[in-house]
Tab-separated table of C-alpha atoms in Angstrom:
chain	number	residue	atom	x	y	z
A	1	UNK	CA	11.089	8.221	-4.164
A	2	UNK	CA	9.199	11.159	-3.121
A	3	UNK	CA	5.741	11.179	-2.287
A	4	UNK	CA	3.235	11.569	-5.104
A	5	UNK	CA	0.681	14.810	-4.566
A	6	UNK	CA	-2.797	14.915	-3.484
A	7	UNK	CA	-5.044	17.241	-1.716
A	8	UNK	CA	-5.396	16.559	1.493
A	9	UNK	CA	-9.022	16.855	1.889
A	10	UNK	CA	-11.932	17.076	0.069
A	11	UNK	CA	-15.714	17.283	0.327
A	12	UNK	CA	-19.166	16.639	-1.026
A	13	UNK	CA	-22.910	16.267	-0.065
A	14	UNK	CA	-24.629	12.767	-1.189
A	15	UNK	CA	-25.423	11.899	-4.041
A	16	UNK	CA	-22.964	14.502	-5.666
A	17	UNK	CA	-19.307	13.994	-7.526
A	18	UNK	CA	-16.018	14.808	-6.218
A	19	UNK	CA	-12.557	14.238	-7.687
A	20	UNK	CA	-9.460	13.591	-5.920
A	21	UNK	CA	-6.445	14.240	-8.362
A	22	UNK	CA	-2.860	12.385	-7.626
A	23	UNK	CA	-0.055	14.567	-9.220
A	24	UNK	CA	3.632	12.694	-9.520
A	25	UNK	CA	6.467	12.740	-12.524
A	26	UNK	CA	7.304	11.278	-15.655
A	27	UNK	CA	9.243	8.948	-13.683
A	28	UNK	CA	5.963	7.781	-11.897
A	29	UNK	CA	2.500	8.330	-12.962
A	30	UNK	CA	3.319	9.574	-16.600
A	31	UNK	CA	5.288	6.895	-17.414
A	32	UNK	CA	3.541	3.705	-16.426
A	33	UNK	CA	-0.387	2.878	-16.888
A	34	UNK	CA	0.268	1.315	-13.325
A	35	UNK	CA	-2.033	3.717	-11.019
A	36	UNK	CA	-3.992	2.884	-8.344
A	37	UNK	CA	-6.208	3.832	-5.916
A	38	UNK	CA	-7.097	2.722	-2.221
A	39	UNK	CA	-9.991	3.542	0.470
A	40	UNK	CA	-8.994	3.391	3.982
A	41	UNK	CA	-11.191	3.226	6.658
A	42	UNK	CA	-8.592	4.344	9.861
A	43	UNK	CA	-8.155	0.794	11.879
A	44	UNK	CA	-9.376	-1.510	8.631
A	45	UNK	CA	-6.972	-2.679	6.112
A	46	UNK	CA	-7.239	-0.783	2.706
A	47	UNK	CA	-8.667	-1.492	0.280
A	48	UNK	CA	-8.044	-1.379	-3.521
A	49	UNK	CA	-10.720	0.512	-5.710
A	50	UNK	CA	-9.198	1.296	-8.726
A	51	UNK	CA	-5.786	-0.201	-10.641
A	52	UNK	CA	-3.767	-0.168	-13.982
A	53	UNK	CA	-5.405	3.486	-14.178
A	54	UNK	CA	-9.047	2.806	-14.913
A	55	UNK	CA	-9.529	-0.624	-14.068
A	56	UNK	CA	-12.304	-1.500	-11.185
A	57	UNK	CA	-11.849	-4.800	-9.265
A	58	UNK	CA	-15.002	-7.261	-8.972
A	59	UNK	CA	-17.178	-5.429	-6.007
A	60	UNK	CA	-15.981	-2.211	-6.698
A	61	UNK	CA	-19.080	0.452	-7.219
A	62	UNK	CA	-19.056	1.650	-10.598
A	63	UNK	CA	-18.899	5.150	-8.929
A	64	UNK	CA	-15.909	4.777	-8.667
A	65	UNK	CA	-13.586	6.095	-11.868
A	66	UNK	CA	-9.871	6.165	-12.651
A	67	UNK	CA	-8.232	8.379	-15.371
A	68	UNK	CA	-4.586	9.384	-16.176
A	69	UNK	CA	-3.610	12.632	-18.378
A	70	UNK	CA	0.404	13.408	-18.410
A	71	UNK	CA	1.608	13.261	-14.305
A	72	UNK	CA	-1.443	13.611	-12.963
A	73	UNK	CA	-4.384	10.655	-11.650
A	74	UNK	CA	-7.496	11.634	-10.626
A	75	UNK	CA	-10.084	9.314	-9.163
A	76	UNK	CA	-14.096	10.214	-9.123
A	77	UNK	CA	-16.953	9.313	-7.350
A	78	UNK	CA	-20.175	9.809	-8.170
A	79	UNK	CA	-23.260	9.706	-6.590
A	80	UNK	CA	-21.404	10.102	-2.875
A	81	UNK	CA	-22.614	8.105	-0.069
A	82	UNK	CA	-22.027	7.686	3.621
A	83	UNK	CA	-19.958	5.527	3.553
A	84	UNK	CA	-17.911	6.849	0.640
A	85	UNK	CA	-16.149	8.677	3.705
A	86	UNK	CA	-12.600	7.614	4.008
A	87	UNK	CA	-8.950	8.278	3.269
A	88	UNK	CA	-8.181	7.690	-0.194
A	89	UNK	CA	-4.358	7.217	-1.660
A	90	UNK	CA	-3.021	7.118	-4.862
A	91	UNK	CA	-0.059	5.041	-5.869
A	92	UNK	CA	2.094	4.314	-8.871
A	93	UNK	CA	5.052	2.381	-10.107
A	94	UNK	CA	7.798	3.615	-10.204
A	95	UNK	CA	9.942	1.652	-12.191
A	96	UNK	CA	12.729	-0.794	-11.008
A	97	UNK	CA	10.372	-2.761	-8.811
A	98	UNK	CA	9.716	0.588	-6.219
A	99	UNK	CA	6.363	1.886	-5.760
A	100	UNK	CA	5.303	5.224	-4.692
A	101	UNK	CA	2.244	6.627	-2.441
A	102	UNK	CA	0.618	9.423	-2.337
A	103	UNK	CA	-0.023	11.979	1.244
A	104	UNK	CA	-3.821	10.711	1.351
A	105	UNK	CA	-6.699	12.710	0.879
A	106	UNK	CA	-9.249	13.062	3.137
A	107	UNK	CA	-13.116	12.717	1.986
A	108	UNK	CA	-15.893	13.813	3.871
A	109	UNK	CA	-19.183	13.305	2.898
A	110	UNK	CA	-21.351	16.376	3.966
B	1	UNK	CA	-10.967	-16.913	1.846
B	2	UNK	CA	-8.055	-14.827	1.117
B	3	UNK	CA	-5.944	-13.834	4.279
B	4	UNK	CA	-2.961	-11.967	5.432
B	5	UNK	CA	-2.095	-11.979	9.055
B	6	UNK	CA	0.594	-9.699	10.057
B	7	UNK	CA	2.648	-10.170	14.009
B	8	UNK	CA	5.664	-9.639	15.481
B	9	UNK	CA	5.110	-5.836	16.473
B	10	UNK	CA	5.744	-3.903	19.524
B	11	UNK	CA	7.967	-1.692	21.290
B	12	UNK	CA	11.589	-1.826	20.403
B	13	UNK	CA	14.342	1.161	21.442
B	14	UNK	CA	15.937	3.059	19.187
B	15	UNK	CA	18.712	0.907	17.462
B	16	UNK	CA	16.713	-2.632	18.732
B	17	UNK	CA	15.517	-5.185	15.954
B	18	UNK	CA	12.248	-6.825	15.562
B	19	UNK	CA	11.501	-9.396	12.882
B	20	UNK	CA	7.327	-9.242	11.202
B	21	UNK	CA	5.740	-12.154	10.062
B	22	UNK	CA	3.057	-12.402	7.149
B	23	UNK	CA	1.375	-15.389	7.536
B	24	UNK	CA	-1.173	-15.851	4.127
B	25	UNK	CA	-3.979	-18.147	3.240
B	26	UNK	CA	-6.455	-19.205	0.836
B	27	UNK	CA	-4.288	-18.362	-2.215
B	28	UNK	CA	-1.035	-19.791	-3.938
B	29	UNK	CA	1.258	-18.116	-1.986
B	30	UNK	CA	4.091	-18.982	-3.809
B	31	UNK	CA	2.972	-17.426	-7.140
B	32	UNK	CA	2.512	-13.657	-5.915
B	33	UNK	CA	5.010	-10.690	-5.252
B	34	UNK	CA	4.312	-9.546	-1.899
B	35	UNK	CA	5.387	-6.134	-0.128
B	36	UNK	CA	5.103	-4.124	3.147
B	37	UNK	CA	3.689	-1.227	3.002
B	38	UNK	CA	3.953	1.196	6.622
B	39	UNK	CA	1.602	4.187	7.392
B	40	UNK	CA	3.500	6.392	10.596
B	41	UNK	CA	1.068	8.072	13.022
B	42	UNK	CA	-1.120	10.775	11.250
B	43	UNK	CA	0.534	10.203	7.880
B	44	UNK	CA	0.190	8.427	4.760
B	45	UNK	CA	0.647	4.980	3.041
B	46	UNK	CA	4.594	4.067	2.306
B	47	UNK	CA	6.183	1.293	0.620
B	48	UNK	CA	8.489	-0.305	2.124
B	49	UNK	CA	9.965	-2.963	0.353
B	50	UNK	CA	9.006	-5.917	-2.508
B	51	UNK	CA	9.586	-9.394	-2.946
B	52	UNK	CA	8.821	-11.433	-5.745
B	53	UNK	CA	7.639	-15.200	-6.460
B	54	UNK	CA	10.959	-16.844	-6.256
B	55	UNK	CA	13.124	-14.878	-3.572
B	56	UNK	CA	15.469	-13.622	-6.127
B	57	UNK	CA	14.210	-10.281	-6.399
B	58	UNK	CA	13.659	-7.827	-3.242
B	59	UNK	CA	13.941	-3.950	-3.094
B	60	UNK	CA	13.194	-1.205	-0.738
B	61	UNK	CA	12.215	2.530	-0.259
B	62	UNK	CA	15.706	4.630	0.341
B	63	UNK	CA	15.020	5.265	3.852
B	64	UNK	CA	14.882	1.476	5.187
B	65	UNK	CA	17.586	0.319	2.676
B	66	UNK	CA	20.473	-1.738	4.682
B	67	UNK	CA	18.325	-2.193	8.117
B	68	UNK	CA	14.971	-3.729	6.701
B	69	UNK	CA	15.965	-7.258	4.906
B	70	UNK	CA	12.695	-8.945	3.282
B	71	UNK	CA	12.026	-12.510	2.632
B	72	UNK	CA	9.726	-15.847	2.161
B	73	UNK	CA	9.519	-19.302	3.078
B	74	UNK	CA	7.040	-20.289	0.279
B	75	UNK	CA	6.729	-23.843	2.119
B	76	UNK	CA	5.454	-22.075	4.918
B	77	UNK	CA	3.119	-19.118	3.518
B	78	UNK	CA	4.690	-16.875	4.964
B	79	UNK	CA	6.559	-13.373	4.289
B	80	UNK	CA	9.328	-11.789	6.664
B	81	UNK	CA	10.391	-8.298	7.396
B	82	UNK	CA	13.947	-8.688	9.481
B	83	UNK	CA	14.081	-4.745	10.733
B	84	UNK	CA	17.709	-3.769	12.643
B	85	UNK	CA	18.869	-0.343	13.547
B	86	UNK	CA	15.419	0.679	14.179
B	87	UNK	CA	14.851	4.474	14.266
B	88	UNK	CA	11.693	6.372	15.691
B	89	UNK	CA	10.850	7.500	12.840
B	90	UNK	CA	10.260	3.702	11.364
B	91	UNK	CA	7.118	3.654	14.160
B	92	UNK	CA	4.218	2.626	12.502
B	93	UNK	CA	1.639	0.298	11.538
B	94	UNK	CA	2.869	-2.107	9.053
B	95	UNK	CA	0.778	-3.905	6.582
B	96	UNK	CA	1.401	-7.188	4.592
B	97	UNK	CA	0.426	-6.598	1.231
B	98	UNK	CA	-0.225	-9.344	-2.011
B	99	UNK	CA	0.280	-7.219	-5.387
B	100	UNK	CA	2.297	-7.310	-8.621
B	101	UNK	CA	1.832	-3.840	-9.960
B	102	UNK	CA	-0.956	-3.112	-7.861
B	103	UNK	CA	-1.915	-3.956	-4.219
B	104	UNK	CA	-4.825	-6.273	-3.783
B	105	UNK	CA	-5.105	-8.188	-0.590
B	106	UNK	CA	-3.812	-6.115	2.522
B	107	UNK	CA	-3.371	-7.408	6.087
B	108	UNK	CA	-4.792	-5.384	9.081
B	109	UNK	CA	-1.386	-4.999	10.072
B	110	UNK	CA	1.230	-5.010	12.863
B	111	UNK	CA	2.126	-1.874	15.216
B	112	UNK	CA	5.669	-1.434	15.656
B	113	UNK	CA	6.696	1.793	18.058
B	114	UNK	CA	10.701	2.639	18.402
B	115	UNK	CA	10.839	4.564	21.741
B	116	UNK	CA	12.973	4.574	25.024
């Protein structure tokens, strides 16, 4: 159950991209199409932006992209904004009903 | 509207027990696996432990394993954490969480600190 691996910060000025990637094992990312990804404002309750890998939930900006290649997640936003600023994890099944996060990464919008 | 409302933190000494509460609304409580899911001071998201629909089914991370015991009362809509032996390094804030595969609806969470 060890943590999966993300940067721990990141940055961008509006209106440009940044990527946030979310490195685990086969045991973890590679081997299930069950990744997700969460923005957390520090005293708020997360919240989900992306799951099963690509998939946006209703409400969700289409800014906001999922992919998967081998171990390794990533999660873009385009077009940054304000309020894009947040902690963003990763997370992925592991398998026998245990779930893994990752460290958080850090976004700031310049 | 969709809620979870986590209580039953506080401040517990090392070795203590506390018990959380989860209570949920505006859904069919009974038809979701739940979890909790803790984030420690200046660190990141952890799951802690699962539960699914019918109470059959629980697991947990490694390092709560045989002190954390989770359950539901699906009468009453509401999700347990029973937490014994508690350690400092369990402090943190910990969320209520609705998900099968992937986490959807997340409390605002509970603030549990082990310290003498």
């Amino acid at each position: 159950q060890s943590a999966l691996t993300q940067p721990r910060s990141v940055s961008g000025s509006p209106g440009q991209s940044v990527t946030i990637s979310c490195t685990g094992t086969s045991s973890d990312v590679g081997g299930y199409n069950y990744v997700s990804w969460y923005q957390h404002h520090p005293g708020k309750a997360p919240k989900i932006m992306i799951y099963d890998v690509s998939k946006r939930p209703s409400g969700v900006p289409d800014r906001f992209s999922g992919s998967k290649s081998g171990n390794t997640a990533s999660l873009t936003i385009s077009g940054l904004q304000a309020e894009d600023e947040a902690d963003y994890f990763c997370s992925s099944y592991a398998g026998s009903n245990t779930w893994v996060f990752g460290g958080g990464t850090k976004l700031t919008v310049l | 509207e969709v809620q979870l409302v986590e209580s039953g933190g506080g401040l517990v000494q090392p070795g203590g027990s506390l018990r959380l509460s989860c209570a949920a609304s505006g859904f069919p409580f009974s038809s979701y696996w739940m979890h909790w899911v803790r984030q420690a001071p200046g660190k990141g998201l952890v799951w802690v432990s699962h539960i699914i629909r019918d109470l059959i089914s629980t697991t947990y991370a490694d390092s709560v394993k045989g002190r954390f015991t989770i359950s539901r009362d699906n009468a009453k809509n509401t999700l347990y954490l029973q937490m014994n032996n508690l350690r400092a390094e369990d402090t943190a804030v910990y969320y209520c969480v609705r998900g099968m595969y992937y986490m959807d609806v997340w409390g605002q969470g509970t603030t549990v600190t082990v310290s003498s």
